[in-house]
Each structure stands twice: as structure tokens, then as C-alpha cells.
Coordinates of C-alpha atoms and ligand atoms in Angstrom, one line a residue:
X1 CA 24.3 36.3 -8.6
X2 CA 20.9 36.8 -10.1
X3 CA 22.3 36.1 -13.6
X4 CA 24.2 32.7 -11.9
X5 CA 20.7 31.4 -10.9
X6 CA 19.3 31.7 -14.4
X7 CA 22.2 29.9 -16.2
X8 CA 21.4 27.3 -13.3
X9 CA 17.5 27.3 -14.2
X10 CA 18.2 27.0 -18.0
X11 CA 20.7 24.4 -17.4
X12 CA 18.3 22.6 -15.7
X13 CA 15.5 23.2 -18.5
X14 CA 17.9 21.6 -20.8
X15 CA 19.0 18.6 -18.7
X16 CA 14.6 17.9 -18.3
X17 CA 14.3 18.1 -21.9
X18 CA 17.7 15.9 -22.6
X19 CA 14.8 12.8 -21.3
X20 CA 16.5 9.8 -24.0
X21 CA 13.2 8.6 -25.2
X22 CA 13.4 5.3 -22.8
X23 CA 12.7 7.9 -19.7
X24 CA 9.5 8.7 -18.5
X25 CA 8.3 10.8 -15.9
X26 CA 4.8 9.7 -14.9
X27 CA 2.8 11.0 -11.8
X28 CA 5.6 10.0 -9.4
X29 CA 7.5 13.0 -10.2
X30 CA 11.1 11.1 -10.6
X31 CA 12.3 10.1 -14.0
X32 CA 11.4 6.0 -15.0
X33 CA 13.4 4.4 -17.7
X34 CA 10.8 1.5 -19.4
X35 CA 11.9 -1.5 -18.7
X36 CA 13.3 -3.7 -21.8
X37 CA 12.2 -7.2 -21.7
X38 CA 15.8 -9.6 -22.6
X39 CA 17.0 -11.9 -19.7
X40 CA 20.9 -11.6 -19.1
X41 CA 21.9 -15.0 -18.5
X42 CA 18.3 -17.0 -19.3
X43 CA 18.6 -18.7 -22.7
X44 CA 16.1 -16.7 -25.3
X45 CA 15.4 -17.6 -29.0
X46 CA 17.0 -14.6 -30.8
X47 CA 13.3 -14.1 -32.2
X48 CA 9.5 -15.5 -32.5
X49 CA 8.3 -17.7 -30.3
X50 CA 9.7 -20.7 -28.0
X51 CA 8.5 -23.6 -25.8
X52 CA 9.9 -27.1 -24.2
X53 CA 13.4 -27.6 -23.8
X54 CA 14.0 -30.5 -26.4
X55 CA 16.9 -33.1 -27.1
X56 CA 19.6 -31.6 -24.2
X57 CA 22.6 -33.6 -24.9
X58 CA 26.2 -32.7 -23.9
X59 CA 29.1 -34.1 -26.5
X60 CA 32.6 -33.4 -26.7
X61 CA 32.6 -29.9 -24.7
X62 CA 29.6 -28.7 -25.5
X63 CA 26.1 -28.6 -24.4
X64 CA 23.3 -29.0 -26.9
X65 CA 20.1 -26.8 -26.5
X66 CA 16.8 -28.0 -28.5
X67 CA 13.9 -26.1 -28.5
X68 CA 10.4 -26.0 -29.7
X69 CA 10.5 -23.2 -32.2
X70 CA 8.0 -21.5 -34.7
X71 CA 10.1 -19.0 -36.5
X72 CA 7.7 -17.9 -38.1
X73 CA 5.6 -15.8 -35.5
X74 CA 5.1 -15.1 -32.1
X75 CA 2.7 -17.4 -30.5
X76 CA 2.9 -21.6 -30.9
X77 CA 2.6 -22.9 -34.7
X78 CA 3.9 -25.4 -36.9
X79 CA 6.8 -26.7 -34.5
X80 CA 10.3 -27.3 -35.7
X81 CA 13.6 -27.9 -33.1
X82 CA 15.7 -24.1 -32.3
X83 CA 19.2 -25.6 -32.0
X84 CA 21.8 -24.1 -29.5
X85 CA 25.1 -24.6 -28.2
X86 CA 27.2 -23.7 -25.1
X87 CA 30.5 -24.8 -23.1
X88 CA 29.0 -23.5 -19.8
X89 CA 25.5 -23.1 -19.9
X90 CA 25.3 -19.4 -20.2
X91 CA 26.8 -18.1 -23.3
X92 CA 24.6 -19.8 -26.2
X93 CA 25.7 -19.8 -29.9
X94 CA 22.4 -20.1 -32.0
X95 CA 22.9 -22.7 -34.4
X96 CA 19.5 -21.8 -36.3
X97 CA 16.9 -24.4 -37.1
X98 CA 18.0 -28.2 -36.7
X99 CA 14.4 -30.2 -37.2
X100 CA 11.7 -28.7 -39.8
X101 CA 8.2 -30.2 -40.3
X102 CA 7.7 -33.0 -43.0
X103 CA 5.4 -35.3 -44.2
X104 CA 4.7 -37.1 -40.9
X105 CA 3.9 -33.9 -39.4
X106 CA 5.4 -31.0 -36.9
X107 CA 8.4 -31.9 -34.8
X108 CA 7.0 -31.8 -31.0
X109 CA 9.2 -32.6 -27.9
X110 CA 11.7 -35.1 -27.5
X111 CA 15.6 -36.2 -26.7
X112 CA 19.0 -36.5 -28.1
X113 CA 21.5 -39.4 -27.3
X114 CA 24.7 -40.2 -28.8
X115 CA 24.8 -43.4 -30.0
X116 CA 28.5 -44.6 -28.6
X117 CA 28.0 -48.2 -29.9
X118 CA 26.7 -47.1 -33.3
X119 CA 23.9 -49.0 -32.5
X120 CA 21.4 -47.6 -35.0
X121 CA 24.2 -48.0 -37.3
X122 CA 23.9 -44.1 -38.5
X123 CA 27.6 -43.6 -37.8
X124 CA 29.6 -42.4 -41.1
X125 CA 32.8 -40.3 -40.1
X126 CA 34.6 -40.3 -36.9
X127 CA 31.7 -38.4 -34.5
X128 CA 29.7 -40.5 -32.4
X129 CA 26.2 -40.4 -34.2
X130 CA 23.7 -38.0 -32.2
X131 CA 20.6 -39.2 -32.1
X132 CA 17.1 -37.3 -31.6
X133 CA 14.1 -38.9 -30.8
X134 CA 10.7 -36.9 -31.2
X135 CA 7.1 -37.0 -32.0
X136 CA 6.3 -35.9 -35.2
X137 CA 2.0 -34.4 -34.9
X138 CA 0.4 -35.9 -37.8
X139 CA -0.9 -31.9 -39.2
X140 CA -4.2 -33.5 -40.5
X141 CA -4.7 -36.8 -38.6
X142 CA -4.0 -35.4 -35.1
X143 CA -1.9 -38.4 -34.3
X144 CA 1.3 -38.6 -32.8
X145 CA 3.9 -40.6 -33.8
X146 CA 8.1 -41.2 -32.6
X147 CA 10.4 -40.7 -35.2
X148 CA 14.5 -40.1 -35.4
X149 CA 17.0 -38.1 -37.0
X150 CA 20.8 -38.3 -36.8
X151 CA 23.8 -36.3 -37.4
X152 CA 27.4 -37.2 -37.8
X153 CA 28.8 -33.9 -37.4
X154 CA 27.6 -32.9 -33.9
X155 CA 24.6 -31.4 -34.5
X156 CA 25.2 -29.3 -37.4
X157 CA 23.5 -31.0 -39.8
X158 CA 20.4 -33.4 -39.9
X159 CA 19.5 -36.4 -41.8
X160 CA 15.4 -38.1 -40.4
X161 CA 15.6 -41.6 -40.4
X162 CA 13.8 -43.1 -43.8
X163 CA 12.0 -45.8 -42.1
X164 CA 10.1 -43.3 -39.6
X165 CA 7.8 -43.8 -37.3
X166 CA 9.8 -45.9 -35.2
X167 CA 6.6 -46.3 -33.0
X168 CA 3.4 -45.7 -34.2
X169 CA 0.3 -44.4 -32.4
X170 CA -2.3 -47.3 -31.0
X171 CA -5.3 -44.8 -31.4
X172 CA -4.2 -42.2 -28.5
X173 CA -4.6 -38.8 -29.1
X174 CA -1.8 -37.6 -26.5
X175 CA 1.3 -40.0 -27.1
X176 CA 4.3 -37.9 -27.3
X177 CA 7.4 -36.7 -26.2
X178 CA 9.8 -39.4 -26.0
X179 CA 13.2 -39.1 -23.5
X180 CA 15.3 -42.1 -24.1
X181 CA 18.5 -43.2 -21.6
X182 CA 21.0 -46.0 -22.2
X183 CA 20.1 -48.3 -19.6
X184 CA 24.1 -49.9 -18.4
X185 CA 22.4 -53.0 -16.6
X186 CA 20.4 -54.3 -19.3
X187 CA 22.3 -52.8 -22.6
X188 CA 19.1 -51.7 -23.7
X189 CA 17.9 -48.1 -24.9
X190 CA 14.8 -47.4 -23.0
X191 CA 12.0 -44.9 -23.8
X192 CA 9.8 -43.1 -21.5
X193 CA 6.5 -42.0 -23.1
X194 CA 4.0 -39.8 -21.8
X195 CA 0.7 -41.0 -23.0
X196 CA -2.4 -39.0 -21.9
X197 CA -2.5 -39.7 -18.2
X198 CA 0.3 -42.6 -17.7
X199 CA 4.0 -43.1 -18.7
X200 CA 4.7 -45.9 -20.8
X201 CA 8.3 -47.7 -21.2
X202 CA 9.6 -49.1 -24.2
X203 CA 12.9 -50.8 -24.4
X204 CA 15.0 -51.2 -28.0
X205 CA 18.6 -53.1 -28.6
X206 CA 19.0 -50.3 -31.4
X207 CA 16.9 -47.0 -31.3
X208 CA 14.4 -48.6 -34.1
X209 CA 12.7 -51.7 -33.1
X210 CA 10.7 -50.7 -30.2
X211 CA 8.5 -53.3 -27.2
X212 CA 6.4 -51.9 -24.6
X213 CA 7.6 -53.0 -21.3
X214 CA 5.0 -51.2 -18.5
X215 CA 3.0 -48.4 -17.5
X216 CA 3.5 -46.1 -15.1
X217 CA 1.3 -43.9 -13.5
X218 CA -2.5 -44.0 -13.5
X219 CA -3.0 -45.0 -10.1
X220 CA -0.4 -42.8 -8.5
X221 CA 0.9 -38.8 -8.6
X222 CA -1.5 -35.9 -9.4
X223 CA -3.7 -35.9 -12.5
X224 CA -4.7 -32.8 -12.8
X225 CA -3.7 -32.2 -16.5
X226 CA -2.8 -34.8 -19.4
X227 CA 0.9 -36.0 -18.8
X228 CA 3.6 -34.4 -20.8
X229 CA 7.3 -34.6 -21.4
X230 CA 8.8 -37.4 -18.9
X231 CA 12.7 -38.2 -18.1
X232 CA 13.9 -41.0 -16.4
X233 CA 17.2 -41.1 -14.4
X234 CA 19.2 -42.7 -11.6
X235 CA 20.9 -40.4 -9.1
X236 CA 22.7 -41.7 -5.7
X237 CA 21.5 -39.9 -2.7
X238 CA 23.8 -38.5 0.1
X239 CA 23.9 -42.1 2.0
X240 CA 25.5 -43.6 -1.7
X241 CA 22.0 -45.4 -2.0
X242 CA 21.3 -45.4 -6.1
X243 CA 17.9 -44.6 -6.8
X244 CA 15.7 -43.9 -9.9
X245 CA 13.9 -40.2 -10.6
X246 CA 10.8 -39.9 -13.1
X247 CA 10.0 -36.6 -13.5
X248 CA 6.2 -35.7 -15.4
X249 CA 4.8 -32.3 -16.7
X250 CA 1.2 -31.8 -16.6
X251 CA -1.1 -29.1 -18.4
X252 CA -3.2 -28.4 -15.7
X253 CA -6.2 -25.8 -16.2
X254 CA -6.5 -22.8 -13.5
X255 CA -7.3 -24.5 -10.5
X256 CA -4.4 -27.3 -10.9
X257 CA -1.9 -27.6 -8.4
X258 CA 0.4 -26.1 -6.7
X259 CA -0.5 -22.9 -8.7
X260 CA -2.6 -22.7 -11.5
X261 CA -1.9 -24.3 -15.2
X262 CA 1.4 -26.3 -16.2
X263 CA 3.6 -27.9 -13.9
X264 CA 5.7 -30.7 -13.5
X265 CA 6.3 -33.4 -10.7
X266 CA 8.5 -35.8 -9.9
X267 CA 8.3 -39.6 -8.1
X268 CA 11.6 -41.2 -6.6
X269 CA 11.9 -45.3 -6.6
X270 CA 13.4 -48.0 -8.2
X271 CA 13.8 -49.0 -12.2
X272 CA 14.9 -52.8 -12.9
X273 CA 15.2 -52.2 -16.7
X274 CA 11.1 -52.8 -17.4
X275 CA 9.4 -51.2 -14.7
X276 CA 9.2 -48.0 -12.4
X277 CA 8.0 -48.4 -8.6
X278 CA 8.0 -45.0 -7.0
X279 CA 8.8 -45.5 -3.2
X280 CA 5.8 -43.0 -1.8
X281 CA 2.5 -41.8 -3.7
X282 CA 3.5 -38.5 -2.1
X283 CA 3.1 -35.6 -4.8
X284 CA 6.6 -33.6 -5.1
X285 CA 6.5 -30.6 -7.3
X286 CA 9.9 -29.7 -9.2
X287 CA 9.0 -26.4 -8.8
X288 CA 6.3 -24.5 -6.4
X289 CA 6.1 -21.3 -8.7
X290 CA 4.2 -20.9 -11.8
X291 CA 6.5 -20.4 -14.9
X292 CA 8.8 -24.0 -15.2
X293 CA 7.2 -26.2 -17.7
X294 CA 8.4 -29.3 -19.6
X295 CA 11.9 -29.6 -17.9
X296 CA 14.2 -32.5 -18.6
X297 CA 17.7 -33.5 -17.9
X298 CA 20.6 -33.3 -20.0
X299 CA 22.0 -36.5 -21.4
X300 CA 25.7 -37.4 -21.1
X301 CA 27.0 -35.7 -19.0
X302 CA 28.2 -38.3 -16.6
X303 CA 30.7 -38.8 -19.4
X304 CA 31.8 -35.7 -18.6
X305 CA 31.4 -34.6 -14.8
X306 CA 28.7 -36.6 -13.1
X307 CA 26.1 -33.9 -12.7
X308 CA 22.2 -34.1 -13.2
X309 CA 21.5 -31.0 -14.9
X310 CA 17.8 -29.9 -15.4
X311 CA 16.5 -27.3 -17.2
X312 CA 12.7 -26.2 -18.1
X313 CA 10.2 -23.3 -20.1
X314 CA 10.2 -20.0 -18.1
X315 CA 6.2 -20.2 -18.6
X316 CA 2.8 -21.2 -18.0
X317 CA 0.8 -22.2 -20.8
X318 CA -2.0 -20.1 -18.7
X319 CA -0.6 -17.1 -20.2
X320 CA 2.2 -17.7 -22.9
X321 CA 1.2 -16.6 -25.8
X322 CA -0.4 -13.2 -23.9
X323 CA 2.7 -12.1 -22.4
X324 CA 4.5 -8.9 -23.3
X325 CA 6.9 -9.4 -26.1
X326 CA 9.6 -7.3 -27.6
X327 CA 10.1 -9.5 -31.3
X328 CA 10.3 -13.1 -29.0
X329 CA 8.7 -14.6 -26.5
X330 CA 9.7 -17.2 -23.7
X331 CA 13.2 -18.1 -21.8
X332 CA 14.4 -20.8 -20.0
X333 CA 15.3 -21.1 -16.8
X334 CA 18.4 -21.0 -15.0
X335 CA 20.3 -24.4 -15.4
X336 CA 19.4 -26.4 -12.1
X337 CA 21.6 -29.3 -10.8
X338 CA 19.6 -32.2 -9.4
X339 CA 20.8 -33.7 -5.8
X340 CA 19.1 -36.8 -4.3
X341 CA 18.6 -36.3 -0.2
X342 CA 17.4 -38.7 2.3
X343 CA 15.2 -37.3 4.6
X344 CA 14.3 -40.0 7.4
X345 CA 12.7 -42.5 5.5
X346 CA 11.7 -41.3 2.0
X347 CA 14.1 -38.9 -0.6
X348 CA 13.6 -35.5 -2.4
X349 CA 15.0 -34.0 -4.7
X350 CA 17.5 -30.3 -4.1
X351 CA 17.7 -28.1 -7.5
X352 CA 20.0 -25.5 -7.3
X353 CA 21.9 -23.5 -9.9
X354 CA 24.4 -24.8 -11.7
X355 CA 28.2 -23.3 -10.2
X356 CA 28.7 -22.1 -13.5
X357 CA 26.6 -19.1 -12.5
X358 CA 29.4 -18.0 -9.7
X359 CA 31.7 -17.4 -13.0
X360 CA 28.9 -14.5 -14.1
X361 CA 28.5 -12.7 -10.6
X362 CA 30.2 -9.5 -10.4
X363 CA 32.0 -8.4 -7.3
X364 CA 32.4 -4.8 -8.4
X365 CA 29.7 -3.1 -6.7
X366 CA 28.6 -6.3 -4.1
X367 CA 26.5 -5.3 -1.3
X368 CA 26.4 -7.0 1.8
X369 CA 25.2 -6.8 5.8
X370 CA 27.7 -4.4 6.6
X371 CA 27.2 -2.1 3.9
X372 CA 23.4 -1.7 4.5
X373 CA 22.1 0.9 6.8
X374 CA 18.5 1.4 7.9
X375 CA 17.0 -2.0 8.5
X376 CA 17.1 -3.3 5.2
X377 CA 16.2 -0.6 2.1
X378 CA 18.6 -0.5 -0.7
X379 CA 17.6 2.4 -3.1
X380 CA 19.1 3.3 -6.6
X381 CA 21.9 1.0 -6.0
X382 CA 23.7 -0.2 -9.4
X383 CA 23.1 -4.0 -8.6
X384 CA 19.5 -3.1 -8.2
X385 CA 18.9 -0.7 -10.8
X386 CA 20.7 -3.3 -13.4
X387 CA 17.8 -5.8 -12.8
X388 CA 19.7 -9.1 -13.1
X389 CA 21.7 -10.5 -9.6
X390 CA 21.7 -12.6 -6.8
X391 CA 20.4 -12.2 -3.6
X392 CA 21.2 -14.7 -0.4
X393 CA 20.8 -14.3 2.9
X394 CA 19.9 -16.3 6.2
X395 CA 17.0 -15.9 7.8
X396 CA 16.3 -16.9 11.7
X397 CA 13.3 -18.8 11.1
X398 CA 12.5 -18.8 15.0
X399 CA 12.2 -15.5 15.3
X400 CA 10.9 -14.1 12.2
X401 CA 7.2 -13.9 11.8
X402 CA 6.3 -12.2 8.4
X403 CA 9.1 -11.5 5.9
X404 CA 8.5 -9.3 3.0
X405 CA 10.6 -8.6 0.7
X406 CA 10.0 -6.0 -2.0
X407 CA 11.9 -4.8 -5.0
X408 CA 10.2 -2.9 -7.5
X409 CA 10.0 1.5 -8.2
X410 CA 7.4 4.2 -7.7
X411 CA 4.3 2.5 -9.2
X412 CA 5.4 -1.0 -9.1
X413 CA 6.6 -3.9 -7.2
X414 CA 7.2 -7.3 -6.3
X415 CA 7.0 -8.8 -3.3
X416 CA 8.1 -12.6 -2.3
X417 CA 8.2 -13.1 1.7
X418 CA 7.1 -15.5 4.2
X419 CA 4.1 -16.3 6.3
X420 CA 5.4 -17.9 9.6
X421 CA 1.4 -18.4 10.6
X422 CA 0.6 -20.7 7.8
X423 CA 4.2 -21.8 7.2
X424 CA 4.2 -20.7 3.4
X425 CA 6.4 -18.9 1.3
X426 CA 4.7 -16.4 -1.4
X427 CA 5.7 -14.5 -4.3
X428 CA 3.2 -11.5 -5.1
X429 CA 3.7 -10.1 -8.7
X430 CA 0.2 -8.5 -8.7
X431 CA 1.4 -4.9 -9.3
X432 CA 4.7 -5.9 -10.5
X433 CA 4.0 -4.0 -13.8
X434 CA 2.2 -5.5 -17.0
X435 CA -0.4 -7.9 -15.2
X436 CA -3.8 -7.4 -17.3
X437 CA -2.9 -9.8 -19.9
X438 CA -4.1 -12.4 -17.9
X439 CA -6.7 -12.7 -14.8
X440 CA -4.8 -15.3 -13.3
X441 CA -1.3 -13.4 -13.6
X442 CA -2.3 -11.4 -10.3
X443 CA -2.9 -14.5 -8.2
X444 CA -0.8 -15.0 -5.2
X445 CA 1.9 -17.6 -5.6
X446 CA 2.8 -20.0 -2.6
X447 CA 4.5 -22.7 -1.4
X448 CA 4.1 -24.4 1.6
X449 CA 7.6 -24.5 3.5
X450 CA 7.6 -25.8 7.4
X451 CA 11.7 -25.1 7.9
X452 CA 13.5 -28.0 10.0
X453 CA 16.5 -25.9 11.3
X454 CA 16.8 -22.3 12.7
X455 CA 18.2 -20.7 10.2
X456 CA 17.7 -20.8 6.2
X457 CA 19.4 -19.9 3.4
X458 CA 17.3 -18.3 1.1
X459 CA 18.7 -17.8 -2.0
X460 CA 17.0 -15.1 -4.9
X461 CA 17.7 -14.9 -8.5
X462 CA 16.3 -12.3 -10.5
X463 CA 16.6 -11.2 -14.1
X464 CA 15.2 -8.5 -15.7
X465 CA 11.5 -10.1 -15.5
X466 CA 12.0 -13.3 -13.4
X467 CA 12.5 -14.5 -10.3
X468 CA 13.9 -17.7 -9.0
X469 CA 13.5 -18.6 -5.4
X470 CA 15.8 -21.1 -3.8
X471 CA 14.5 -22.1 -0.5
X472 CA 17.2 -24.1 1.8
X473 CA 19.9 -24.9 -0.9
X474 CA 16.8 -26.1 -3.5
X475 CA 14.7 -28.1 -1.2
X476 CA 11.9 -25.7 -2.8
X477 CA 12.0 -23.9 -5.7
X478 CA 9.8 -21.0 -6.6
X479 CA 10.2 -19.6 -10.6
X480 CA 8.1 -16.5 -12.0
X481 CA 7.5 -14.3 -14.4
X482 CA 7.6 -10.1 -14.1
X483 CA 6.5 -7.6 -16.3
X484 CA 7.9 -4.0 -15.4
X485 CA 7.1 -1.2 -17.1
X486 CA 9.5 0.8 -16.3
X487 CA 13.2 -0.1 -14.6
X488 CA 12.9 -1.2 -10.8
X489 CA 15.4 1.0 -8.6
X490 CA 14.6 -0.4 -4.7
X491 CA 15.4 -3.6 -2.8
X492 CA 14.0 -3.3 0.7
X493 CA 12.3 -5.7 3.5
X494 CA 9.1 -4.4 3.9
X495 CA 8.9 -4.5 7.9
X496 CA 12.2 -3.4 9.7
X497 CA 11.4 -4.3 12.9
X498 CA 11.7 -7.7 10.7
X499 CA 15.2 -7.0 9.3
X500 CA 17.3 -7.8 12.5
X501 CA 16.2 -11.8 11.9
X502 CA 17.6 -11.6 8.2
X503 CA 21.2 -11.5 7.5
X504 CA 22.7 -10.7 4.1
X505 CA 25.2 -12.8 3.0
X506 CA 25.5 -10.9 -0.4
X507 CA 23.8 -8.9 -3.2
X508 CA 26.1 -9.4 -6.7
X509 CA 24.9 -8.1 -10.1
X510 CA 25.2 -10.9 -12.9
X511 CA 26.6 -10.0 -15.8
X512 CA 25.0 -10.5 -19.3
X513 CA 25.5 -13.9 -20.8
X514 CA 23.1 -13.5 -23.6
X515 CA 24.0 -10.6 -25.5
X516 CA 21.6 -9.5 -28.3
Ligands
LIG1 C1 4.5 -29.4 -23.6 C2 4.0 -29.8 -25.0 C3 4.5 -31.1 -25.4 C4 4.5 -31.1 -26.9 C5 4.9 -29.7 -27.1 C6 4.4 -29.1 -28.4 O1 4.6 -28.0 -23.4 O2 2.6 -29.7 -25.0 O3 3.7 -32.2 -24.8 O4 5.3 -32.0 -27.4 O5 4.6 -28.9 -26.0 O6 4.9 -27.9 -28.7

């Protein structure tokens, strides 16, 4: 017996010192694994550093990514265009570098059309010609310019236009990021422009020659920040009314709206071809969280299925060159479709993931109401301990008072919940892990929410170090960054006498769409 115990004690010895160097043990007492830093199924740059999302174009099957890339290091420098493709939004091919600098300067934000008519008269093959519009930052004059490129062989390769700028800069230092549409009415290309604190439109029979048609924007929508990276779109709301969308980003400094630093807003009214007349001066925030900067729609798709896809920079330019990095640094976030909704007399806008994501949930180890005991405390569960899945679930909203939900490990958590007192929703990342990079990382985020039903679905999104929050179907969104050090192993509501008002619907694991 005596000589059974030791063989158990040495065994034991060994199994402690088998640790894999990943595993920690620190004053907890239980064994931590440190936390790698990929997303699953957010696009990453395979390396170096990454910012707006940049000529999104879908085209025969597939959808084209654009990025702003420095390949060269790991915070922002000399910016050329990451290229990217995918047939569902999930599974990106890198296609390497598409846009370097040249003489007229770095390649900054911008679009990508495809050119049906030939209309620029690039075409030479059988491929539509796609056609990216960006500003080029004049390296020693400071000045922005737009320029073009086109390819004939979608996307692979490159040619810049020899005639560039096709708009040149009237003496403003911000005058960049250019999103052109094909307007159907007027068979006209138009530009949207963000110029310091305005939009200006431009309209063009061919992609070169250029007029200024209006300005959008001074008097109107939050100002906070110098205007960055517009888009311009119809959508037809759920009465079949058709109206226009003009979605602005802003870098904001710490005290900006709704949470500190870069953020992007959107106005709903009508476009006749020259001009933009937002129906309210109410300010609408794409996203209520902190880390979704610079989003823009993808172009073409209604060729394809209809949908208003968005997508936007998982980060805040508060913070993104501080964060913690493993060899690169920034994602994207989850694809979002755009849905126009009457409410009474004015619209907003619904984002909610793309339904491509339902082809990445796993069922294998689901969890759902029925398979949760205690209140509402899931511990060292696989879909939990693998970091990436999706959470929904109901909540009475007549009965609750304060929800907090917490997932997280020993020595770190987050929290994301709801005040019913003030009406707001919050996500609390202040010991969530790696915070001191940045004072205003451990600031409370919030979002004011006053629910119009009894109950509301509340839908969560994490992976690996962010979280997405989808208030009722994407009337709200909430994005953020997390930093774990070491794996988190717990999902739990905080208060159980709170758990009875919240009803699972289901817990799924996502599978990894980005391997690297
Ligand atoms: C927005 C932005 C754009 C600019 C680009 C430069 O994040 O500042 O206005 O084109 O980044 O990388």
C-alpha cells in the first residue's frame, strides 16, 4: 500500500513538472495556459502592422480585401494596400502587396469598382477592369491627392493610371479617402470625399475627369474629430421605401463620443445624384464600443446577392500601435450586414453578422438552457476554454435589473452586462488582462440602450481577444478589444438571483477560419 502511494506521489511529481512551457501556475494555485493573441475567424495580416479596410469589392465569386499595410514593421509607416481574397468572408487567401508607394506619395484609404462599361477605358482581356481609387500622401508636401490603378486580371496584378492625380488637392491638409458608387439614375460615377470636417461629392462620366457637386456636413453630425473614410449607399428599409446611407469616421481625441478616440457615424436621407440631405441631425453611431474604425461597404455585391456588407478596423487609434502583439498587429471585424428599419418616423440602421458565420459554428459540444445547472456559471467547458464562440440568449428586460455577465479565469476577467437604472449597456475590460499599455484602455465602455419590447435578444461574439456585442438583432453594436494573459476557462452571470430573467438560446464554439 505504502509503496502504491509513492508511485502515486512520483507520478504526480512528473505530471507537475510535464508544465508545456505555455502553462503557468501563478498565485492561484491552478495551472494557466498564456493566452496566444490570433483571432479565429477575424481577418489578420499574416504579419506587421494593419489599418482601414480599403477597396472591398466583390467580382466573380470572390470578395476582395484591401488593406492599409506597412510590411515593414509593426506600428503605422509608409502605407501600401495588403490585398486579400475570400468566397465567404471567413477563409482569406493573402494575395501579398497590391499598391506600393510611388512618386506621388503613400497609398492611404480608398475603393475599388469594377468598371462594367469600360468606362475608363482600362479594359484589355476579357475581365471587367477593377478599379481602385485612393489618396496617394504627398511624403514631403503633406498633401493629399486621388489617384487610380487598374487591373485586368482581378486583382492580381496592378498597373497606376499615368495621368494621376485625378483630383488634386485645393490647399487642404485632410482631403482623402475617396469611396466611389456607380450612380444607376444619373450614369455618373460619384465620389465621396472626406475633407477635414465636411464630405465633399464629385461626380465623373469616366473615373478621370472629376466636378465638385456639394458639401456635406459642416453644419450637421458630431465633430469631434477631423472626418475620415466616407461611403455612400442606398438601402430599402422594411416598408420598401429606398433611402440613401452616408456613413463618416472620425479621429476623435479621448473625450470624443460615444467612447473615447475613433469612431464612425452614420446619417440616413436622400441622394438625387449631387447632393446628400440627411433626414434628422440626430447623431447615430455605427458602433457604441471602442475598437471599429474606418468601416465601409463592399461594392458589387448587389450583382451578386443584394446584401450591404460592412466591415471596419478592430481598433482605436487611442491605443493601436501600444497594443500587445505577437509578429502583427490589428484585425478586422466580423463582416456585418447592413438592414435599413423604420422606426415611427425616422430610420436606423441593424448590423448584424453576416449568415456566413452559422457555416463556422460547431454543434459538437453546444451548450444550452437545459444543459446549465447552477444559475448560470459555466466552468472549464471546451466552448469556453477555446476562446472563440457565440453566445445568444434572451433576456426579460422587465424583470431584470443588473445583468453581469463575466467570462474571464483566476486573475482576470471581462465583464459586459446591463444597468436597468440608467438604461445602459457596458463592457468592462479593466482587468481583462494586458491593460497598462494605455490609461484609457481601463475606461468603462457604454451604450445607452432603453429596450422597446420585453424581451431581447442579445447576441455575443467573442474571439480570442475581442468581443462583439449585438444588442436586439444589431440595433446596437458594441466591438472591443481584450488582452488575456493567460487562457479564460469561466462563463458565468455574475448575480444568480439575476439568471432566472436570462434564457440561453445557445453557446457554440466557432471554428478557426484563419489558420496561421
Ligand atoms: C483612417 C486613416 C485614413 C487614412 C489612413 C492612413 O484610419 O487616417 O483617413 O487614409 O488612415 O493610413
Amino acid at each position: 500500500m505504502r509503496l502504491f502511494c509513492l508511485i502515486q506521489l512520483v507520478l504526480l511529481m512528473f505530471l507537475f513538472s510535464c508544465k508545456s512551457d505555455d502553462e503557468v501556475e501563478p498565485s492561484t494555485g491552478s495551472v494557466m495556459v498564456h493566452h496566444k493573441l490570433r483571432p479565429f475567424y477575424h481577418y489578420t495580416p499574416e504579419a506587421n502592422w494593419m489599418n482601414d479596410p480599403n477597396g472591398m469589392v466583390w467580382y466573380d465569386g470572390e470578395y476582395h480585401l484591401f488593406y492599409q499595410y506597412f510590411p515593414n514593421g509593426l506600428t503605422w509607416g509608409p502605407m501600401h494596400w495588403g490585398h486579400a481574397v475570400s468566397n465567404d468572408l471567413f477563409h482569406w487567401k493573402d494575395k501579398g502587396i497590391a499598391l506600393y508607394p510611388d512618386e506621388q506619395g503613400y497609398i492611404f484609404s480608398g475603393s475599388a469598382v469594377i468598371d462594367v462599361n469600360n468606362t475608363a477605358g482600362f479594359k484589355n482581356g476579357t475581365e471587367s477592369p477593377m478599379v481602385a481609387i485612393y489618396t496617394n500622401h504627398g511624403t514631403s508636401s503633406g498633401l493629399q491627392v486621388q489617384s487610380l490603378a487598374y487591373s485586368n486580371d482581378k486583382g492580381e496584378s496592378w498597373t497606376k493610371y499615368a495621368n494621376n492625380p485625378i483630383l488634386s488637392n485645393p490647399g487642404i491638409a485632410d482631403f482623402r479617402d475617396p469611396k466611389v458608387i456607380w450612380h444607376e439614375e444619373s450614369q455618373m460615377w460619384i465620389m465621396v470625399l472626406a475633407v477635414f470636417d465636411h464630405i465633399e461629392i464629385y461626380s465623373s462620366p469616366n473615373l478621370k475627369d472629376w466636378t465638385k457637386e456639394s458639401e456635406f456636413g459642416k453644419a450637421v453630425g458630431y465633430h469631434g474629430g477631423v472626418w475620415e473614410c466616407p461611403d455612400l449607399f442606398p438601402l430599402t428599409d422594411n416598408q420598401g421605401i429606398e433611402k440613401w446611407v452616408m456613413i463618416v469616421s472620425l479621429g476623435g481625441n479621448e473625450s470624443s463620443e460615444p467612447n473615447g478616440g475613433s469612431a464612425t457615424q452614420y446619417f440616413i436621407g436622400d441622394f438625387d445624384g449631387k447632393s446628400f440631405s440627411p433626414e434628422s441631425s440626430d447623431i447615430k453611431w455605427v458602433d457604441y464600443g471602442i475598437d471599429n474604425y474606418a468601416g465601409v461597404t463592399w461594392s458589387n455585391i448587389s450583382e451578386n446577392d443584394g446584401r450591404r456588407i460592412f466591415l471596419g478596423w478592430m481598433s482605436n487609434w487611442i491605443y493601436a500601435d501600444a497594443v500587445p502583439e505577437s509578429g502583427w498587429r490589428s484585425g478586422m471585424t466580423v463582416p456585418r450586414e447592413v438592414k435599413l428599419e423604420r422606426k415611427e418616423d425616422k430610420h436606423v440602421l441593424y448590423f448584424t453578422p453576416v449568415e456566413e458565420l452559422d457555416n463556422l459554428l460547431d454543434n459538437t459540444n453546444e451548450i444550452s438552457q437545459n444543459t446549465i445547472s447552477n444559475g448560470f456559471s459555466i466552468d472549464n467547458h471546451p466552448v469556453i476554454t477555446g476562446g472563440s464562440y457565440l453566445a445568444e440568449m434572451e433576456i426579460d428586460v422587465t424583470k431584470i435589473e443588473n445583468l453581469t455577465i463575466s467570462f474571464g479565469n483566476e486573475v482576470e476577467w471581462m465583464k459586459v452586462g446591463y444597468n436597468k437604472s440608467d438604461s445602459q449597456f457596458f463592457i468592462d475590460r479593466s482587468n481583462s488582462g494586458y491593460v497598462d499599455f494605455n490609461n484609457y484602455f481601463r475606461n468603462i465602455i457604454k451604450c445607452n440602450y432603453s429596450p422597446s419590447s420585453t424581451t431581447l435578444l442579445l447576441s455575443i461574439l467573442v474571439d480570442q481577444n475581442s468581443i462583439e456585442v449585438f444588442i436586439n438583432h444589431g440595433e446596437k453594436v458594441m466591438s472591443a478589444l481584450f488582452f488575456p494573459k493567460y487562457d479564460y476557462k469561466y462563463f458565468r452571470v455574475e448575480n444568480s438571483s439575476q439568471s432566472e430573467f436570462l434564457h440561453l438560446l445557445n453557446l457554440k464554439a466557432i471554428q478557426k477560419s484563419v489558420i496561421r
